PDB file of C-alpha atoms in Angstrom:
ATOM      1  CA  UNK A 163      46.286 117.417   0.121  1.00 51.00           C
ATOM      2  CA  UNK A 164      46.289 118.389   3.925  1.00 50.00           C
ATOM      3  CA  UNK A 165      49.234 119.002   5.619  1.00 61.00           C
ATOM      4  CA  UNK A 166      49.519 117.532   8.654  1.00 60.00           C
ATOM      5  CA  UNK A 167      52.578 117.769  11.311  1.00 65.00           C
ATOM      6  CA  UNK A 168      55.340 116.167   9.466  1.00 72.00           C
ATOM      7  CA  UNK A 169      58.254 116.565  12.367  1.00 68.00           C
ATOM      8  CA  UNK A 170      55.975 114.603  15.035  1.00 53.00           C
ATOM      9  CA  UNK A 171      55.592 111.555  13.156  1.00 51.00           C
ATOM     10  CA  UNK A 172      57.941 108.513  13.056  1.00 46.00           C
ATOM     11  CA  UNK A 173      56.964 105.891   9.870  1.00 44.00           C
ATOM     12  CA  UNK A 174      60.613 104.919   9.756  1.00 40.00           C
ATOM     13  CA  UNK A 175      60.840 103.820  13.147  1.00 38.00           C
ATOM     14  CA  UNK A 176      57.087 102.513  13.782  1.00 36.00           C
ATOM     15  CA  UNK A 177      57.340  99.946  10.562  1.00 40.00           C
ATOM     16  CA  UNK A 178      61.209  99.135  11.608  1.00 34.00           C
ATOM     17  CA  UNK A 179      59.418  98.562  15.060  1.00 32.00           C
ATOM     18  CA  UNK A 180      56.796  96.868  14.442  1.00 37.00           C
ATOM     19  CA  UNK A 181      58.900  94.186  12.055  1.00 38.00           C
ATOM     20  CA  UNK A 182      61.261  93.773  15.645  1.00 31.00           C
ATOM     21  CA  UNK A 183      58.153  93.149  16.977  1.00 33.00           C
ATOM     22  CA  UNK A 184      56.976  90.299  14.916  1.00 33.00           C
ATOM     23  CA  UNK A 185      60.738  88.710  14.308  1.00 30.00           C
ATOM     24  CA  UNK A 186      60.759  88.383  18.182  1.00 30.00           C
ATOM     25  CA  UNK A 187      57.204  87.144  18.732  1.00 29.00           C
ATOM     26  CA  UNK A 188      58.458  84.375  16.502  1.00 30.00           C
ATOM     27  CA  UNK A 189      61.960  83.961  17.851  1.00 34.00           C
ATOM     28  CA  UNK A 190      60.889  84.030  20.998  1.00 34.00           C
ATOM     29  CA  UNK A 191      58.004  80.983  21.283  1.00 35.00           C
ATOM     30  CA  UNK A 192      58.275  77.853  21.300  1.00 37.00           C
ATOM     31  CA  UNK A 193      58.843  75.831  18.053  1.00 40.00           C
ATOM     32  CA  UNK A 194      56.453  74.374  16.693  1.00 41.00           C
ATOM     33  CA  UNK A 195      56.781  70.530  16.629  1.00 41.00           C
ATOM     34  CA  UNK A 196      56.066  71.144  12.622  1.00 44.00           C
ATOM     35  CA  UNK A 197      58.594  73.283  12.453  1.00 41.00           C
ATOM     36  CA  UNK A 198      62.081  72.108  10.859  1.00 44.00           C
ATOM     37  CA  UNK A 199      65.623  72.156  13.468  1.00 48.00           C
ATOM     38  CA  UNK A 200      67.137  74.031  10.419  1.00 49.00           C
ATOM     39  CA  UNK A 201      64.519  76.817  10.360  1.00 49.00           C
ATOM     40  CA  UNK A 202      65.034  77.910  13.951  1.00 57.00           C
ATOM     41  CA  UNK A 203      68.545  79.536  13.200  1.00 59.00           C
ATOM     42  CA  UNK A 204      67.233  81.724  10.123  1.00 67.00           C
ATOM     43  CA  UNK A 205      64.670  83.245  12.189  1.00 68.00           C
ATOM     44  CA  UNK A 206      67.629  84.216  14.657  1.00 66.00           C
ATOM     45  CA  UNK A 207      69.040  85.595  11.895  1.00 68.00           C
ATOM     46  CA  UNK A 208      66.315  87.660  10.865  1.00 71.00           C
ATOM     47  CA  UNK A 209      65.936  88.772  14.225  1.00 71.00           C
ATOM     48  CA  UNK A 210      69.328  90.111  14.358  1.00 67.00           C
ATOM     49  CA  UNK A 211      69.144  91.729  10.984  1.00 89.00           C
ATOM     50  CA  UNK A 212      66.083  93.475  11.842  1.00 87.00           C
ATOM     51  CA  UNK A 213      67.115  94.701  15.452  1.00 89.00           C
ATOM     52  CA  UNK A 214      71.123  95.920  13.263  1.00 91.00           C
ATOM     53  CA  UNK A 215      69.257  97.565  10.739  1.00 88.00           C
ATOM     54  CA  UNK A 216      66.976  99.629  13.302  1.00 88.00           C
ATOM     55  CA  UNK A 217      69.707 100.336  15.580  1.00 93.00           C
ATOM     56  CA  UNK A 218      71.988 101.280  12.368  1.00 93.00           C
ATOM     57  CA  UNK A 219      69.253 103.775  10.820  1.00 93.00           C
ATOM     58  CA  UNK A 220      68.938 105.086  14.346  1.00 93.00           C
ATOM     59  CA  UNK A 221      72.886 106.104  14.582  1.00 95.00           C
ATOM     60  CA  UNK A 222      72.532 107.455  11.018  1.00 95.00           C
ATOM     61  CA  UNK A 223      70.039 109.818  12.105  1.00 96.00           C
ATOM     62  CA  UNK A 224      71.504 110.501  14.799  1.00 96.00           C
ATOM     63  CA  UNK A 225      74.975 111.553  13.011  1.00 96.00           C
ATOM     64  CA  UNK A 226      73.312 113.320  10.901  1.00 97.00           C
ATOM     65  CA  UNK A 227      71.940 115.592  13.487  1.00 98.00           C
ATOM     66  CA  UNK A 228      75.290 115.993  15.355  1.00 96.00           C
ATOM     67  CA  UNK A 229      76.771 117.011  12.192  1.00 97.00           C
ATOM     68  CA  UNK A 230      74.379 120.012  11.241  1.00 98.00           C
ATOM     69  CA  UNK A 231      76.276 122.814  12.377  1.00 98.00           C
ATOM     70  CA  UNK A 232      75.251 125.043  15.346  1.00 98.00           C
ATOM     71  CA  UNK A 233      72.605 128.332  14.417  1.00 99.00           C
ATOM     72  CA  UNK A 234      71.936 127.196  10.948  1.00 99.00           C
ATOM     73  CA  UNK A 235      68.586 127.838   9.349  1.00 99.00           C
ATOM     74  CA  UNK A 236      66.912 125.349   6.940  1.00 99.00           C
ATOM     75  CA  UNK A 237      63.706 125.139   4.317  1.00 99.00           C
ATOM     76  CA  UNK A 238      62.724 121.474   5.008  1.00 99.00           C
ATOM     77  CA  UNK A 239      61.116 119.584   2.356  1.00 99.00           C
ATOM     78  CA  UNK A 240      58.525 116.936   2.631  1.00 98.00           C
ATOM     79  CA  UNK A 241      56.960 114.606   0.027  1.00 98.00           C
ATOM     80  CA  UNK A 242      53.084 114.710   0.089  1.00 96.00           C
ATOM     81  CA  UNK A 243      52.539 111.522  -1.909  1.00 95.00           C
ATOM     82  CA  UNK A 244      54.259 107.932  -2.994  1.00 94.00           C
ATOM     83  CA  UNK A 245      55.150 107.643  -5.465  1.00 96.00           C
ATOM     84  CA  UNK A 246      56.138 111.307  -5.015  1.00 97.00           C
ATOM     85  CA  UNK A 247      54.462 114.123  -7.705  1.00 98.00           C
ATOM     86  CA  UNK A 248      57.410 116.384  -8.885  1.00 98.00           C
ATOM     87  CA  UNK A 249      56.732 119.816  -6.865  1.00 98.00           C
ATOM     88  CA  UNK A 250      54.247 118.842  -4.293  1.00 98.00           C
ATOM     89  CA  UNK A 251      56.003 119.156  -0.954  1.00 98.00           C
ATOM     90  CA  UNK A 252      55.328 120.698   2.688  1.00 98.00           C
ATOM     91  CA  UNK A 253      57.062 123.608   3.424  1.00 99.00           C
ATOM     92  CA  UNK A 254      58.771 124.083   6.833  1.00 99.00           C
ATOM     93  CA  UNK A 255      61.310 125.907   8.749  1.00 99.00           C
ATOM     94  CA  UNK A 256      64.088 124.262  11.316  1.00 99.00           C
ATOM     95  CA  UNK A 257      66.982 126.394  13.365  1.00 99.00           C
ATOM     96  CA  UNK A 258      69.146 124.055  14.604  1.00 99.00           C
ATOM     97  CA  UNK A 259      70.528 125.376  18.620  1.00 98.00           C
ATOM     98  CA  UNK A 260      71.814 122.095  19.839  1.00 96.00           C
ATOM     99  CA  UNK A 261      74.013 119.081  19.142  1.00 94.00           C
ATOM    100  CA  UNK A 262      70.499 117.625  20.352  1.00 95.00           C
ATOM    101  CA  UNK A 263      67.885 119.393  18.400  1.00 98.00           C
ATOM    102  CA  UNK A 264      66.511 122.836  17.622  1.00 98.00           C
ATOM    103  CA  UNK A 265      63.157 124.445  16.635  1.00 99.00           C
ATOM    104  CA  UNK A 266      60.298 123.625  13.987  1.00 98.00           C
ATOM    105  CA  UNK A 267      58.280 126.450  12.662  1.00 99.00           C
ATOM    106  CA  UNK A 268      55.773 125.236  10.099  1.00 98.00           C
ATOM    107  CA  UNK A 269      51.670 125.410   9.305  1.00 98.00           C
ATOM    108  CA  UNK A 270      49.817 122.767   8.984  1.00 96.00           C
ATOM    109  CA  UNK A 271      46.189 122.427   7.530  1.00 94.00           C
ATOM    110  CA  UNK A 272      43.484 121.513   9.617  1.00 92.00           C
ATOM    111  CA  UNK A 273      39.708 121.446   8.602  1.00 89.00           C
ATOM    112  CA  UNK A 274      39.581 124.663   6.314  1.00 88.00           C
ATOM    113  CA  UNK A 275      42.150 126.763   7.521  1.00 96.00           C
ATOM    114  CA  UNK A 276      45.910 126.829   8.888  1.00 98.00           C
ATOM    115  CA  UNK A 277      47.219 126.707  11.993  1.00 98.00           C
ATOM    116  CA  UNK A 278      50.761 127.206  13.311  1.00 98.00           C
ATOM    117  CA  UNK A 279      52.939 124.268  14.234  1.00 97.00           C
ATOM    118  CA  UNK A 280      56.074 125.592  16.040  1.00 98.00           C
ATOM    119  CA  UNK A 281      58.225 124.206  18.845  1.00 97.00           C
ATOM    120  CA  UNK A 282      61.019 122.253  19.977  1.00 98.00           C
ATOM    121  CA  UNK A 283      62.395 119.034  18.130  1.00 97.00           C
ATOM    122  CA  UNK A 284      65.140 116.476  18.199  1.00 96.00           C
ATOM    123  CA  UNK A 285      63.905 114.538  15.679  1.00 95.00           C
ATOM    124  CA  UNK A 286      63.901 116.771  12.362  1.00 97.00           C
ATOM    125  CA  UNK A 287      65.766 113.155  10.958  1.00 98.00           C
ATOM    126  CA  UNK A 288      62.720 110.829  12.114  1.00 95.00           C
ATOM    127  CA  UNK A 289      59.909 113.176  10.127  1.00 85.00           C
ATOM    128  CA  UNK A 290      57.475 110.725   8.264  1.00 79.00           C
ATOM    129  CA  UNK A 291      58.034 111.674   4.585  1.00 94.00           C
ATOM    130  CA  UNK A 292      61.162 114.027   5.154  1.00 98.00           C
ATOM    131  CA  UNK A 293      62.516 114.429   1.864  1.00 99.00           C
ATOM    132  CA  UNK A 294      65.598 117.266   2.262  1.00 99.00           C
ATOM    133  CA  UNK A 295      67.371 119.804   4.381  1.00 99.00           C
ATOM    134  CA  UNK A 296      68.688 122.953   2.844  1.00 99.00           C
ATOM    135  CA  UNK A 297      70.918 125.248   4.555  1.00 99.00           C
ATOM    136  CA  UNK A 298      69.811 129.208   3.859  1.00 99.00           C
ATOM    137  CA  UNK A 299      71.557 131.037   6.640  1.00 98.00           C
ATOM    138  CA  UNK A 300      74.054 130.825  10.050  1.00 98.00           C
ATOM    139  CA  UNK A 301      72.406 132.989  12.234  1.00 98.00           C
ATOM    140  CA  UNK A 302      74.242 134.900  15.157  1.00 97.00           C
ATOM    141  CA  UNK A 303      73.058 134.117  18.845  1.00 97.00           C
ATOM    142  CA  UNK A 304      72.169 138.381  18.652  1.00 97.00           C
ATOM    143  CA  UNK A 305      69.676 137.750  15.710  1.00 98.00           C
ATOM    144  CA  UNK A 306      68.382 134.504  17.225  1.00 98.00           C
ATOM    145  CA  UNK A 307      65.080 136.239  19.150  1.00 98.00           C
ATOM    146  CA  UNK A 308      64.512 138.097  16.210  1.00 98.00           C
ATOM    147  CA  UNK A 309      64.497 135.136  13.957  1.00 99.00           C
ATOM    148  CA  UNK A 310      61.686 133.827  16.360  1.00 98.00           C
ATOM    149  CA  UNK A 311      59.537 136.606  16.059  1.00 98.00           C
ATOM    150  CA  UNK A 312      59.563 136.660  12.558  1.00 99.00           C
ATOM    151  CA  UNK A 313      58.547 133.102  12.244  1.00 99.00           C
ATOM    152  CA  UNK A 314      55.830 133.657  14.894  1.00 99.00           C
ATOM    153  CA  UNK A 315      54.433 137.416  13.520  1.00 98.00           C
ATOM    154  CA  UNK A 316      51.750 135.897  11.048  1.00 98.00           C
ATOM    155  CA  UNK A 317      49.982 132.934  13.807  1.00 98.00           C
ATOM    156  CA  UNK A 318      47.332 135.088  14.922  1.00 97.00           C
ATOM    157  CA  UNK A 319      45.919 136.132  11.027  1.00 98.00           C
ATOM    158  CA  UNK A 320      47.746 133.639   9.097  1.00 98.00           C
ATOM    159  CA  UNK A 321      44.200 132.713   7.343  1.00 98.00           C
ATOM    160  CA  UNK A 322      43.852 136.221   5.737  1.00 98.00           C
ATOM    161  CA  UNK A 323      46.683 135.925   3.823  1.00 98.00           C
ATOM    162  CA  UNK A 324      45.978 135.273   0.300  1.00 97.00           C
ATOM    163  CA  UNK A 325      46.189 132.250  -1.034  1.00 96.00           C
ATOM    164  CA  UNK A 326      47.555 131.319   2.198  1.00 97.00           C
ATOM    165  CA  UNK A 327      49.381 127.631   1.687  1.00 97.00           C
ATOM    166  CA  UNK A 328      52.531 126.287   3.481  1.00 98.00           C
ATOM    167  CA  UNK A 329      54.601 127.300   1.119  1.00 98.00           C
ATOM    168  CA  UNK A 330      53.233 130.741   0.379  1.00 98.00           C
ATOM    169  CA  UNK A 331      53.892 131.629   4.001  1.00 99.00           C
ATOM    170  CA  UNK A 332      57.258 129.749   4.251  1.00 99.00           C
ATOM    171  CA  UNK A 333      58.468 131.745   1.018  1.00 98.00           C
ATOM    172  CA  UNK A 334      56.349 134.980   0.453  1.00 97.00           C
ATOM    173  CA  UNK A 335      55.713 135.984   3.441  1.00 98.00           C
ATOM    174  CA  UNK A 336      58.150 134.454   6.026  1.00 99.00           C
ATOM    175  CA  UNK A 337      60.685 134.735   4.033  1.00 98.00           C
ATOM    176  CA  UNK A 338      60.799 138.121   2.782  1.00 98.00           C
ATOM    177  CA  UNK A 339      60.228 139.647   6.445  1.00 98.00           C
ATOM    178  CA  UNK A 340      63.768 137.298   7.115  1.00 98.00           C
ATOM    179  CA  UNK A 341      65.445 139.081   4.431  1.00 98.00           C
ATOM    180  CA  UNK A 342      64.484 142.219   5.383  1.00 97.00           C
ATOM    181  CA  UNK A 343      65.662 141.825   8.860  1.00 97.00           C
ATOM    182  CA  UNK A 344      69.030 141.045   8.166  1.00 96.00           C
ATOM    183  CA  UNK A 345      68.514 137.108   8.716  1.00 98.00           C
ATOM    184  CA  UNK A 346      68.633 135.694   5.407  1.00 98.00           C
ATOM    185  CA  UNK A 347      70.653 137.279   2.889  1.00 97.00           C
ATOM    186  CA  UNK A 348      68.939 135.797  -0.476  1.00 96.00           C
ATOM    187  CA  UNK A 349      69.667 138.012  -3.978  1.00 90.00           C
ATOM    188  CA  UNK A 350      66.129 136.233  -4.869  1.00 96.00           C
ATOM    189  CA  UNK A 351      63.318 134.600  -3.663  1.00 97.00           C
ATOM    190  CA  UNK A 352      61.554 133.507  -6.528  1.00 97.00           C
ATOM    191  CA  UNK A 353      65.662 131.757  -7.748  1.00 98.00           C
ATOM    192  CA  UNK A 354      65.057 130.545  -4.085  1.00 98.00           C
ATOM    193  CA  UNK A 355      61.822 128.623  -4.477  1.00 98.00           C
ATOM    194  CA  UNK A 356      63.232 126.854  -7.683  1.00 98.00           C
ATOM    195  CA  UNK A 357      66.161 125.826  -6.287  1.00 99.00           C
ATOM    196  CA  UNK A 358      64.529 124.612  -3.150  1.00 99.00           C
ATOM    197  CA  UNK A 359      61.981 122.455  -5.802  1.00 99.00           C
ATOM    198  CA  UNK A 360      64.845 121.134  -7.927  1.00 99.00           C
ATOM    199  CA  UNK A 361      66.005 119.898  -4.539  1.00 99.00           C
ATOM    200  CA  UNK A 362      62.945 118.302  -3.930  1.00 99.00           C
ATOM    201  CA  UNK A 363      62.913 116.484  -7.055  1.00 99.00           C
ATOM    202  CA  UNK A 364      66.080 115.531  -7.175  1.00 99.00           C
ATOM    203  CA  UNK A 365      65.725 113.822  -3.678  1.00 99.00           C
ATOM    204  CA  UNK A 366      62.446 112.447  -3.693  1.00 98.00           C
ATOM    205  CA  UNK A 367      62.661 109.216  -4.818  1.00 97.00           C
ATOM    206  CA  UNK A 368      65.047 108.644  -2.132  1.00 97.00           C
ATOM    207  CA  UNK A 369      62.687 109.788   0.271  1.00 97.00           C
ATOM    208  CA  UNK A 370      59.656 107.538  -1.175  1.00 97.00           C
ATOM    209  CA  UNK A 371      62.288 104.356  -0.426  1.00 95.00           C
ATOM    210  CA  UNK A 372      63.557 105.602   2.886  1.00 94.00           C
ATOM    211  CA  UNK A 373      67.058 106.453   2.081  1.00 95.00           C
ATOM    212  CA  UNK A 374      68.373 107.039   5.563  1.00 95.00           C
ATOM    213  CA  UNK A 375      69.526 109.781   6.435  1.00 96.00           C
ATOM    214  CA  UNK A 376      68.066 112.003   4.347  1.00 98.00           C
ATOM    215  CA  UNK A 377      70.415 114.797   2.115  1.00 98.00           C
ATOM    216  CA  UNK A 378      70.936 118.288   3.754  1.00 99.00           C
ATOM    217  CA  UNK A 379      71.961 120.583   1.138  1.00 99.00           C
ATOM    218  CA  UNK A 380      73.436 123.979   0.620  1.00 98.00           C
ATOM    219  CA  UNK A 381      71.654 127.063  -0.936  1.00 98.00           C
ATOM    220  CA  UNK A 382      73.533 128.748  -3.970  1.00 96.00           C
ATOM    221  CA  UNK A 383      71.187 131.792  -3.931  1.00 96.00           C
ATOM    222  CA  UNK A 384      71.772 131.949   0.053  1.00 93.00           C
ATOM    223  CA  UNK A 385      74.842 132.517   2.417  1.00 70.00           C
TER     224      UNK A 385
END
């Protein structure tokens, strides 16, 4: 399955949208003359419900961002399917810097290759399919440039590395050059990548029925 850019899209807020849109449309024009008195105020009512409910899942995600704390690196987890297929995720990185946001470092496929996917984001929260969070490391502001250079070292030849798959260059190759920086401190990648799918699993469901906000978890193996 392709993996396309999973922090730049917004299903939770383009279907809560688009039912606004069609609760006003009907709230707002005129009744019809075969419509009922009584009707009129349980389409107000669904109006309000639907505007509460988008403003409510927008707070959530907000909190939920203003909560993460500062220079704390995450594997992010997103399903691929619904109903979701136990271990089929995209892998992707997020270092959050602000109260407001942080950066996204991720590949996504396109056509027969990868390509890197890296930049700023508020909206880690708001990512179409997002499934989990998991804290692996606090990162000091001295390792922060080095952190970014890791993440960027493989864009130019990411294609000749073997087997090359989101996950394969979140975990084997990403990963390991973090440990051996000083970044991460993990005892083991491979006990890494298991807990990070029992995560996944655990957590997907949720994610197929938009449980807002999503989980953000600790690592055992990490920290």
């Amino acid at each position: 399955m392709l993996c396309k850019s999973p922090f730049s899209s917004t299903r939770t807020e383009l279907s809560i949208f688009s039912n606004i849109t069609r609760y006003c449309l009907i709230d707002s024009s005129t009744p019809s003359p075969r419509m009922s008195k009584a009707s009129a105020p349980g389409t107000a009512s669904r109006t309000v419900s639907a505007r509460e409910r988008a403003l409510a899942i927008r707070k959530a995600q907000e909190d939920a961002l203003a909560r993460l704390p500062l220079n704390t690196l995450y594997i992010v987890l997103w399903i691929r399917s619904d109903p979701p297929q136990p271990n089929d995720f995209h892998w992707g990185y997020y270092f959050h810097t602000s109260p407001q946001g942080g950066l996204k470092y991720h590949m996504r496929n396109l056509g027969a290759g990868w390509i890197p996917d890296h930049g700023s984001t508020g909206g880690v929260f708001k990512s179409n399919f997002l499934c989990v969070l998991i804290q692996i490391a606090s990162v000091p502001p001295a390792k922060h440039s080095q952190l970014d250079q890791v993440m960027r070292s493989r864009d130019r030849d990411v294609n000749s590395i073997p087997g090359v798959t989101c996950r394969v260059w979140l975990v084997v190759v990403i990963l390991q050059a973090l440990i051996q920086a000083g970044v991460v401190r993990c005892s083991s990648v491979e006990a890494l990548q298991q807990e990070c799918m029992a995560f996944g699993n655990q957590y997907s469901a949720g994610a197929a029925t938009n449980t807002q906000p999503r989980p953000v978890v600790r690592s055992r193996i990490c920290l």
